[in-house]
Amino acid sequence: TATHTILMAQLVIDQEKKGLFWFMVPLRDPQTGELYPGITAGQLGAKVGRNGLDNGFIQFSNVTIPRFNMLSRWARINANGEFEDPPHAAISYATLVGERIMILQFIGNLTSIAETIVSRYSAVRRQGKNNEQIIEYQTYYTGLAKYISIVFATLFSFKRTKKDLDETFNNLESPQAMMQVLMKIPEIHATSSLLKTWLGWWGVDAIEFCRRGLGGHAYSQYNEIGPIRGDFDVNTVGGGDNTVLAQQSAKYLLDLYKKGGPVPEAYKYLTDRDVILSEVKLSANVVDDILDHTVQLKALKWISIILLEEVQGLLDSRSNSHSAWNDTMTEIVEMSKPHCCVYILNTFDMNITQISDPNLRNVMNDLRSLFALTQIENMMHQFSLNGYIDKRQSMLIHEAIIILSNKVKVNAVSIMDSFLYPDWLLMSPLGRYDGDVYPNYLEHIKGQPGFTYTAPYWEEHVAQLTGKL
């Protein structure tokens, strides 16, 4: 039913490409609804999830629009057909950054719903020799706790980046602040790309853990986590493919590191290279050392700079610039991860300092440390290869993760209940607030078409067999 579209397209003048800009293009006759000549549009058909949204395609063939249909606040074609450049190339993709940041909220919302369902179910479901709650099993509660930390990492990151974006765009109305704003947009683009990439990938893992955490009910459409997974997965490719976004963020990091000069606050530690790398080994001898927030942050800053230099060395050693990037792509993507963790830890700290209640602050500190140590353990091969963490320290890190997971386990249901999701929103009989799971699950199934019946083909086909028994 759309009568117009705003699309991004390459502007070409006299066979010279000027870059990507936005254009308004009429699609249909508003009276008849018929597509205009040269325009083909249609539905993309069935999807894995998000079926409440229409997804389609548009194809243009020799479609003409007037020059004033180009969105021309920053760049324009004047009446003489001459192109007037925007003040900064970042202007063209600035609006895409907002979409990427809103995806962070979507990631946080869906993972928190899935974690709410599975945390409640894990406190109700019992099995084993002593008929224990399944949340008491170590393999269960370590995963549950880890992904609860991902939920808060995501929502805190959304809050911070959204605030940065709003403040930046508000200044677009001020000519005096224009250049400062334009310099800020590449930073927000790089940071939002980084967060969307890694939090999106971790979110997929979180939701899949929750689905499997329902045991035999994991197959059921009615657990609601399967549909959540269907709705979620587009976040790893929509709004920018994660692998591509990780490379864009990595390029921004490499450029900052190589060029020197002014560095945004979130990337300031890159200028402290000599100080950070002077500590050649993790300063930790006991579990309490591992739980120190400063020790965790130092470790991630250290590996971030180490991987930056390793990637730069690989790129420099390969003569052909295009093939060098492709031949180093795996390392480039992985190099972006520790900086993402540094950003998230700083974001945790910003939010924790604003919490006045000491008990709540302790819970958030545990989640913050659990996030940090889980990521350090996930990158252990890189730390070990570079001699920063030895075997004994690696064992201490694992021990600390178990201790923290145990502490989070005790509060897991309460933490997720703090989101105040009502049962009608969760739509999962397995994640009911009152814990009355199985009777309601059975009633839910009974209400579905074809719950129980005698097969219509019984008399003709089955009775011939059973009648002889």
Coordinates of C-alpha atoms in Angstrom, one line a residue:
T1 CA 0.0 0.0 0.0
A2 CA 3.0 2.4 0.2
T3 CA 2.6 5.3 -2.2
H4 CA 6.2 6.6 -1.8
T5 CA 9.6 5.4 -0.6
I6 CA 12.7 7.0 0.7
L7 CA 15.7 5.1 -0.7
M8 CA 19.4 5.4 -0.6
A9 CA 21.1 5.3 -4.0
Q10 CA 24.3 6.1 -5.8
L11 CA 24.3 9.6 -7.2
V12 CA 26.1 9.7 -10.6
I13 CA 26.7 13.0 -12.5
D14 CA 28.5 13.0 -15.8
Q15 CA 29.6 9.3 -15.2
E16 CA 31.2 10.4 -11.9
K17 CA 30.0 8.7 -8.7
K18 CA 29.3 11.2 -5.9
G19 CA 28.3 8.8 -3.2
L20 CA 25.2 7.4 -1.6
F21 CA 22.3 9.9 -0.9
W22 CA 18.6 9.8 -0.1
F23 CA 15.8 10.2 -2.6
M24 CA 12.0 10.3 -2.3
V25 CA 10.4 8.2 -5.1
P26 CA 6.7 8.0 -5.8
L27 CA 5.6 4.3 -6.2
R28 CA 1.9 4.2 -6.9
D29 CA -1.0 6.3 -8.2
P30 CA -2.6 7.4 -4.9
Q31 CA -6.1 7.1 -6.5
T32 CA -5.9 3.7 -8.1
G33 CA -3.1 2.1 -6.1
E34 CA -1.4 0.9 -9.3
L35 CA 2.4 1.0 -9.5
Y36 CA 3.8 3.7 -11.8
P37 CA 5.5 2.6 -15.1
G38 CA 9.1 1.3 -14.6
I39 CA 8.4 0.2 -11.0
T40 CA 8.0 -3.5 -9.9
A41 CA 7.3 -4.2 -6.2
G42 CA 6.1 -7.3 -4.3
Q43 CA 6.2 -9.4 -1.2
L44 CA 9.2 -11.5 -0.3
G45 CA 7.0 -14.3 1.0
A46 CA 7.1 -16.5 4.1
K47 CA 9.8 -15.8 6.7
V48 CA 11.3 -17.6 9.7
G49 CA 10.0 -14.9 12.0
R50 CA 8.7 -11.3 12.4
N51 CA 5.7 -12.2 10.4
G52 CA 3.8 -9.2 11.7
L53 CA 6.0 -7.0 9.4
D54 CA 5.8 -6.8 5.6
N55 CA 9.1 -7.3 3.8
G56 CA 9.2 -6.7 0.1
F57 CA 11.3 -5.6 -2.9
I58 CA 11.3 -2.7 -5.3
Q59 CA 12.9 -2.7 -8.7
F60 CA 13.3 0.4 -10.8
S61 CA 13.8 0.6 -14.5
N62 CA 14.3 4.0 -16.1
V63 CA 12.3 5.8 -13.4
T64 CA 12.7 9.6 -13.5
I65 CA 12.2 12.0 -10.6
P66 CA 12.8 15.7 -10.3
R67 CA 16.0 16.9 -8.7
F68 CA 14.2 18.4 -5.7
N69 CA 13.1 14.8 -4.7
M70 CA 16.7 14.4 -3.4
L71 CA 16.8 15.1 0.3
S72 CA 18.9 18.2 0.2
R73 CA 19.6 19.5 3.6
W74 CA 23.3 18.7 3.5
A75 CA 24.0 17.9 -0.2
R76 CA 22.2 19.1 -3.3
I77 CA 22.1 19.5 -7.0
N78 CA 21.6 23.1 -7.8
A79 CA 19.5 24.5 -10.7
N80 CA 22.6 24.4 -13.0
G81 CA 23.0 20.7 -12.4
E82 CA 26.1 21.2 -10.2
F83 CA 26.7 19.0 -7.2
E84 CA 27.2 20.7 -3.8
D85 CA 29.0 18.4 -1.4
P86 CA 27.8 17.7 2.2
P87 CA 30.0 19.0 5.0
H88 CA 31.0 15.5 5.9
A89 CA 30.5 12.1 4.3
A90 CA 29.1 10.7 7.6
I91 CA 25.9 12.7 7.1
S92 CA 24.6 10.2 4.5
Y93 CA 24.6 7.2 6.9
A94 CA 23.8 9.1 10.1
T95 CA 20.2 8.0 10.1
L96 CA 21.2 4.3 9.8
V97 CA 23.1 4.6 13.1
G98 CA 19.8 5.3 14.9
E99 CA 18.3 2.1 13.5
R100 CA 21.3 0.1 14.7
I101 CA 21.0 1.5 18.2
M102 CA 17.3 0.7 18.4
I103 CA 18.3 -2.9 17.4
L104 CA 20.2 -3.1 20.7
Q105 CA 17.0 -2.4 22.6
F106 CA 15.3 -5.1 20.6
I107 CA 18.1 -7.5 21.4
G108 CA 17.8 -6.7 25.1
N109 CA 14.1 -7.0 25.2
L110 CA 13.9 -10.4 23.5
T111 CA 16.8 -11.9 25.5
S112 CA 15.3 -10.7 28.8
I113 CA 11.9 -12.3 27.9
A114 CA 13.6 -15.6 27.1
E115 CA 15.7 -15.4 30.3
T116 CA 12.5 -14.7 32.3
I117 CA 10.8 -17.7 30.9
V118 CA 13.6 -20.1 31.5
S119 CA 14.6 -18.8 34.9
R120 CA 11.1 -19.3 36.2
Y121 CA 10.8 -22.8 34.6
S122 CA 14.2 -23.8 36.1
A123 CA 12.9 -23.1 39.6
V124 CA 9.8 -25.3 39.0
R125 CA 11.2 -28.2 37.0
R126 CA 12.8 -31.0 39.1
Q127 CA 14.7 -34.1 38.1
G128 CA 17.5 -36.4 39.2
K129 CA 18.2 -38.7 42.1
N130 CA 17.2 -36.2 44.7
N131 CA 14.5 -34.5 42.7
E132 CA 16.4 -31.2 42.6
Q133 CA 15.4 -28.0 40.8
I134 CA 17.2 -28.0 37.5
I135 CA 18.6 -24.5 38.3
E136 CA 20.8 -26.3 40.9
Y137 CA 22.8 -28.2 38.3
Q138 CA 26.1 -26.4 37.5
T139 CA 25.9 -26.7 33.7
Y140 CA 22.5 -25.1 33.9
Y141 CA 23.1 -22.2 36.3
T142 CA 26.4 -21.2 34.8
G143 CA 24.7 -20.7 31.4
L144 CA 21.7 -19.0 32.9
A145 CA 23.8 -16.6 34.9
K146 CA 26.2 -15.8 32.0
Y147 CA 23.3 -14.9 29.7
I148 CA 21.6 -12.8 32.4
S149 CA 24.8 -10.7 32.4
I150 CA 24.4 -10.4 28.6
V151 CA 20.9 -9.0 29.0
F152 CA 22.1 -6.2 31.3
A153 CA 25.2 -5.6 29.1
T154 CA 22.9 -5.1 26.2
L155 CA 20.4 -2.8 27.9
F156 CA 23.0 -0.6 29.6
S157 CA 24.8 -0.3 26.2
F158 CA 21.6 0.7 24.5
K159 CA 21.0 3.4 27.1
R160 CA 24.4 4.9 26.7
T161 CA 24.6 4.9 23.0
K162 CA 21.0 6.2 22.7
K163 CA 21.9 9.1 25.0
D164 CA 25.1 9.8 22.9
L165 CA 23.0 9.8 19.7
D166 CA 20.3 12.0 21.0
E167 CA 22.8 14.6 22.2
T168 CA 24.6 14.5 18.9
F169 CA 21.6 14.9 16.8
N170 CA 20.1 17.6 18.9
N171 CA 23.3 19.7 18.1
L172 CA 22.6 19.4 14.4
E173 CA 20.4 22.4 14.8
S174 CA 23.3 24.5 16.0
P175 CA 25.6 25.7 13.1
Q176 CA 28.4 26.4 15.7
A177 CA 28.5 22.8 16.8
M178 CA 28.1 21.3 13.3
M179 CA 31.6 20.1 12.7
Q180 CA 31.9 18.7 16.2
V181 CA 28.7 16.8 15.6
L182 CA 30.0 15.5 12.2
M183 CA 33.2 14.3 13.8
K184 CA 31.1 12.4 16.5
I185 CA 29.0 10.5 14.0
P186 CA 31.8 8.1 12.8
E187 CA 32.5 7.2 16.4
I188 CA 28.8 6.5 17.1
H189 CA 28.7 4.5 13.9
A190 CA 31.7 2.4 14.9
T191 CA 30.6 1.9 18.4
S192 CA 27.0 0.9 17.5
S193 CA 28.2 -1.4 14.8
L194 CA 30.5 -3.1 17.3
L195 CA 27.8 -3.5 20.0
K196 CA 25.2 -4.7 17.5
T197 CA 27.6 -7.3 16.2
W198 CA 28.8 -8.9 19.4
L199 CA 25.6 -8.4 21.5
G200 CA 23.6 -9.8 18.5
W201 CA 25.8 -12.9 18.3
W202 CA 25.7 -13.4 22.1
G203 CA 22.0 -12.8 22.1
V204 CA 21.5 -15.7 19.6
D205 CA 23.5 -17.9 22.0
A206 CA 21.4 -16.7 24.9
I207 CA 18.1 -17.5 23.3
E208 CA 19.2 -20.9 22.1
F209 CA 20.4 -21.7 25.7
C210 CA 17.0 -20.7 27.0
R211 CA 15.2 -22.9 24.4
R212 CA 17.3 -25.9 25.2
G213 CA 16.9 -25.2 28.9
L214 CA 13.3 -26.2 28.6
G215 CA 14.4 -29.8 28.0
G216 CA 11.8 -31.9 26.2
H217 CA 9.5 -28.9 25.9
A218 CA 12.1 -27.1 23.7
Y219 CA 10.4 -28.5 20.6
S220 CA 7.1 -26.9 21.4
Q221 CA 5.8 -23.8 19.7
Y222 CA 3.9 -23.0 22.9
N223 CA 7.1 -22.4 25.0
E224 CA 7.3 -19.1 23.1
I225 CA 11.1 -19.2 23.0
G226 CA 11.1 -20.8 19.6
P227 CA 9.1 -17.9 18.1
I228 CA 11.4 -15.4 19.9
R229 CA 14.3 -17.1 18.2
G230 CA 12.6 -16.7 14.8
D231 CA 12.0 -13.0 15.5
F232 CA 15.5 -12.5 16.8
D233 CA 17.8 -14.0 14.2
V234 CA 17.3 -11.2 11.7
N235 CA 19.3 -8.9 14.1
T236 CA 22.5 -10.6 13.0
V237 CA 22.0 -9.6 9.4
G238 CA 19.4 -6.9 9.3
G239 CA 20.5 -3.3 10.0
G240 CA 23.9 -4.3 8.6
D241 CA 25.4 -7.8 8.5
N242 CA 27.4 -8.5 11.7
T243 CA 30.5 -9.7 10.0
V244 CA 30.6 -6.5 7.8
L245 CA 29.8 -4.2 10.8
A246 CA 32.6 -5.8 12.8
Q247 CA 35.1 -5.0 10.0
Q248 CA 33.9 -1.4 9.8
S249 CA 34.4 -1.1 13.6
A250 CA 37.8 -2.7 13.3
K251 CA 38.9 -0.3 10.6
Y252 CA 37.9 2.6 12.8
L253 CA 40.0 1.1 15.6
L254 CA 43.0 0.6 13.3
D255 CA 42.7 4.1 11.9
L256 CA 42.5 5.7 15.4
Y257 CA 45.5 3.6 16.6
K258 CA 47.7 4.4 13.6
K259 CA 46.9 8.1 13.1
G260 CA 47.2 9.3 16.6
G261 CA 45.8 12.7 17.5
P262 CA 42.5 13.3 19.3
V263 CA 40.8 10.1 20.4
P264 CA 37.1 9.8 21.6
E265 CA 36.7 9.1 25.3
A266 CA 35.6 5.5 24.8
Y267 CA 38.8 4.8 22.9
K268 CA 41.2 6.8 25.1
Y269 CA 43.0 3.8 26.5
L270 CA 44.5 3.2 23.0
T271 CA 46.7 6.2 23.7
D272 CA 48.1 4.5 26.8
R273 CA 49.7 1.7 24.9
D274 CA 53.1 1.8 26.6
V275 CA 51.6 1.9 30.1
I276 CA 49.1 -0.9 29.4
L277 CA 51.6 -3.2 27.7
S278 CA 54.2 -2.7 30.4
E279 CA 52.2 -5.2 32.5
V280 CA 53.2 -8.3 30.7
K281 CA 51.3 -10.7 33.0
L282 CA 48.0 -10.7 34.7
S283 CA 48.3 -9.4 38.3
A284 CA 46.3 -12.1 40.0
N285 CA 47.4 -14.9 42.5
V286 CA 44.1 -15.7 44.2
V287 CA 40.4 -15.6 43.3
D288 CA 39.9 -12.3 45.1
D289 CA 42.4 -10.8 42.7
I290 CA 40.5 -12.2 39.7
L291 CA 37.3 -10.6 41.1
D292 CA 38.9 -7.1 41.1
H293 CA 37.2 -4.9 38.5
T294 CA 40.5 -3.1 37.7
V295 CA 42.3 -6.4 37.0
Q296 CA 39.5 -7.5 34.6
L297 CA 39.5 -4.2 32.7
K298 CA 43.3 -4.1 32.4
A299 CA 43.3 -7.6 30.9
L300 CA 40.8 -6.7 28.2
K301 CA 42.5 -3.4 27.4
W302 CA 45.8 -5.3 27.2
I303 CA 44.5 -8.0 24.7
S304 CA 42.7 -5.3 22.7
I305 CA 45.9 -3.5 22.0
I306 CA 47.9 -6.7 21.4
L307 CA 45.4 -7.9 18.8
L308 CA 45.3 -4.5 17.2
E309 CA 49.0 -4.6 16.7
E310 CA 49.0 -8.2 15.5
V311 CA 46.3 -7.4 12.9
Q312 CA 48.2 -4.3 11.8
G313 CA 51.3 -6.4 11.4
L314 CA 49.6 -9.0 9.3
L315 CA 48.1 -6.3 7.0
D316 CA 51.5 -4.6 6.7
S317 CA 53.2 -7.9 5.8
R318 CA 50.8 -8.5 2.9
S319 CA 51.6 -6.5 -0.2
N320 CA 48.2 -6.4 -2.0
S321 CA 45.9 -4.2 0.1
H322 CA 42.6 -5.8 -1.0
S323 CA 43.7 -9.5 -0.6
A324 CA 45.5 -8.6 2.6
W325 CA 42.3 -7.5 4.2
N326 CA 40.4 -10.6 3.0
D327 CA 43.3 -12.9 4.0
T328 CA 43.2 -11.4 7.5
M329 CA 39.4 -11.1 7.9
T330 CA 39.0 -13.7 10.7
E331 CA 41.6 -11.9 12.8
I332 CA 40.1 -8.5 12.0
V333 CA 36.6 -9.6 13.2
E334 CA 38.0 -11.2 16.4
M335 CA 40.2 -8.1 17.1
S336 CA 37.0 -6.0 17.5
K337 CA 35.7 -8.2 20.4
P338 CA 37.9 -7.1 23.3
H339 CA 37.3 -3.4 22.6
C340 CA 33.5 -4.2 22.7
C341 CA 34.1 -5.8 26.1
V342 CA 36.0 -2.7 27.3
Y343 CA 33.2 -0.4 26.2
I344 CA 30.6 -2.6 28.0
L345 CA 32.6 -2.8 31.2
N346 CA 32.9 0.9 31.3
T347 CA 29.2 1.2 30.7
F348 CA 28.4 -1.3 33.5
D349 CA 30.6 0.9 35.8
M350 CA 28.7 4.1 34.8
N351 CA 25.4 2.5 35.7
I352 CA 26.5 0.8 38.9
T353 CA 27.8 4.1 40.3
Q354 CA 24.3 5.5 40.1
I355 CA 22.8 2.7 42.2
S356 CA 22.2 3.7 45.8
D357 CA 20.8 0.4 47.2
P358 CA 23.9 -1.6 48.4
N359 CA 22.2 -5.0 47.8
L360 CA 21.3 -4.1 44.2
R361 CA 24.7 -2.7 43.6
N362 CA 26.3 -6.0 44.7
V363 CA 24.1 -7.9 42.3
M364 CA 25.1 -5.7 39.4
N365 CA 28.7 -5.9 40.4
D366 CA 28.5 -9.7 40.2
L367 CA 26.9 -9.5 36.8
R368 CA 29.6 -7.1 35.6
S369 CA 32.4 -9.4 36.8
L370 CA 30.7 -12.4 35.4
F371 CA 30.4 -10.8 32.0
A372 CA 34.1 -9.7 32.1
L373 CA 35.5 -13.1 33.2
T374 CA 33.3 -15.1 30.8
Q375 CA 34.7 -13.1 27.9
I376 CA 38.3 -13.4 29.2
E377 CA 37.8 -17.1 29.5
N378 CA 36.4 -17.2 25.9
M379 CA 39.5 -15.5 24.7
M380 CA 41.9 -17.6 26.8
H381 CA 43.8 -19.0 23.8
Q382 CA 44.8 -15.4 22.8
F383 CA 45.8 -14.5 26.4
S384 CA 47.8 -17.8 26.7
L385 CA 49.5 -17.5 23.3
N386 CA 50.7 -14.0 24.3
G387 CA 51.9 -15.2 27.8
Y388 CA 49.5 -12.9 29.8
I389 CA 47.6 -15.6 31.6
D390 CA 49.1 -18.9 32.8
K391 CA 47.4 -22.2 33.5
R392 CA 47.0 -21.6 37.2
Q393 CA 45.5 -18.2 36.6
S394 CA 43.2 -19.7 34.0
M395 CA 41.9 -22.1 36.7
L396 CA 41.4 -19.2 39.1
I397 CA 39.3 -17.4 36.4
H398 CA 37.1 -20.5 36.0
E399 CA 36.7 -20.9 39.7
A400 CA 35.7 -17.2 40.0
I401 CA 33.1 -17.8 37.2
I402 CA 31.5 -20.7 39.2
I403 CA 31.4 -18.6 42.4
L404 CA 29.8 -15.7 40.6
S405 CA 27.3 -17.9 38.8
N406 CA 26.3 -19.5 42.1
K407 CA 25.6 -16.0 43.5
V408 CA 23.6 -15.0 40.5
K409 CA 21.7 -18.3 40.6
V410 CA 20.2 -17.4 44.0
N411 CA 18.7 -14.2 42.7
A412 CA 18.1 -15.3 39.1
V413 CA 14.3 -15.4 39.2
S414 CA 14.1 -12.2 41.2
I415 CA 16.5 -10.4 38.8
M416 CA 14.4 -11.4 35.8
D417 CA 11.1 -10.7 37.6
S418 CA 12.3 -7.1 38.0
F419 CA 11.5 -6.6 34.4
L420 CA 7.8 -6.9 35.4
Y421 CA 6.8 -8.9 32.3
P422 CA 3.1 -10.0 32.8
D423 CA 2.1 -13.5 31.8
W424 CA -0.1 -12.2 29.0
L425 CA 3.0 -10.6 27.4
L426 CA 5.3 -13.7 27.9
M427 CA 2.6 -15.9 26.4
S428 CA 4.4 -19.0 27.7
P429 CA 2.7 -21.4 30.1
L430 CA 6.1 -22.6 31.0
G431 CA 7.2 -19.2 32.3
R432 CA 4.2 -18.4 34.5
Y433 CA 4.8 -15.9 37.3
D434 CA 2.9 -18.2 39.9
G435 CA 5.0 -21.2 38.9
D436 CA 1.9 -23.3 38.2
V437 CA 3.4 -24.6 35.0
Y438 CA 2.2 -28.0 34.1
P439 CA -1.6 -27.7 34.7
N440 CA -1.7 -24.5 32.7
Y441 CA 0.6 -26.0 30.0
L442 CA -1.9 -28.9 29.7
E443 CA -4.9 -26.6 29.5
H444 CA -3.1 -24.5 26.9
I445 CA -2.5 -27.6 24.7
K446 CA -6.1 -28.8 25.2
G447 CA -7.3 -25.5 23.7
Q448 CA -5.5 -26.2 20.4
P449 CA -7.2 -27.7 17.4
G450 CA -6.9 -31.5 17.1
F451 CA -5.9 -32.0 20.7
T452 CA -7.5 -35.4 20.9
Y453 CA -9.7 -37.2 18.4
T454 CA -10.4 -40.6 16.8
A455 CA -8.7 -40.8 13.4
P456 CA -11.2 -40.5 10.6
Y457 CA -9.5 -43.3 8.8
W458 CA -9.7 -45.7 11.8
E459 CA -12.5 -47.9 10.7
E460 CA -11.3 -48.2 7.1
H461 CA -7.7 -48.9 7.7
V462 CA -6.7 -49.4 11.4
A463 CA -9.6 -51.5 12.6
Q464 CA -8.7 -54.1 10.0
L465 CA -5.5 -54.6 11.9
T466 CA -6.5 -54.1 15.5
G467 CA -9.6 -56.2 15.1
K468 CA -7.4 -59.2 14.6
L469 CA -5.5 -58.7 17.9

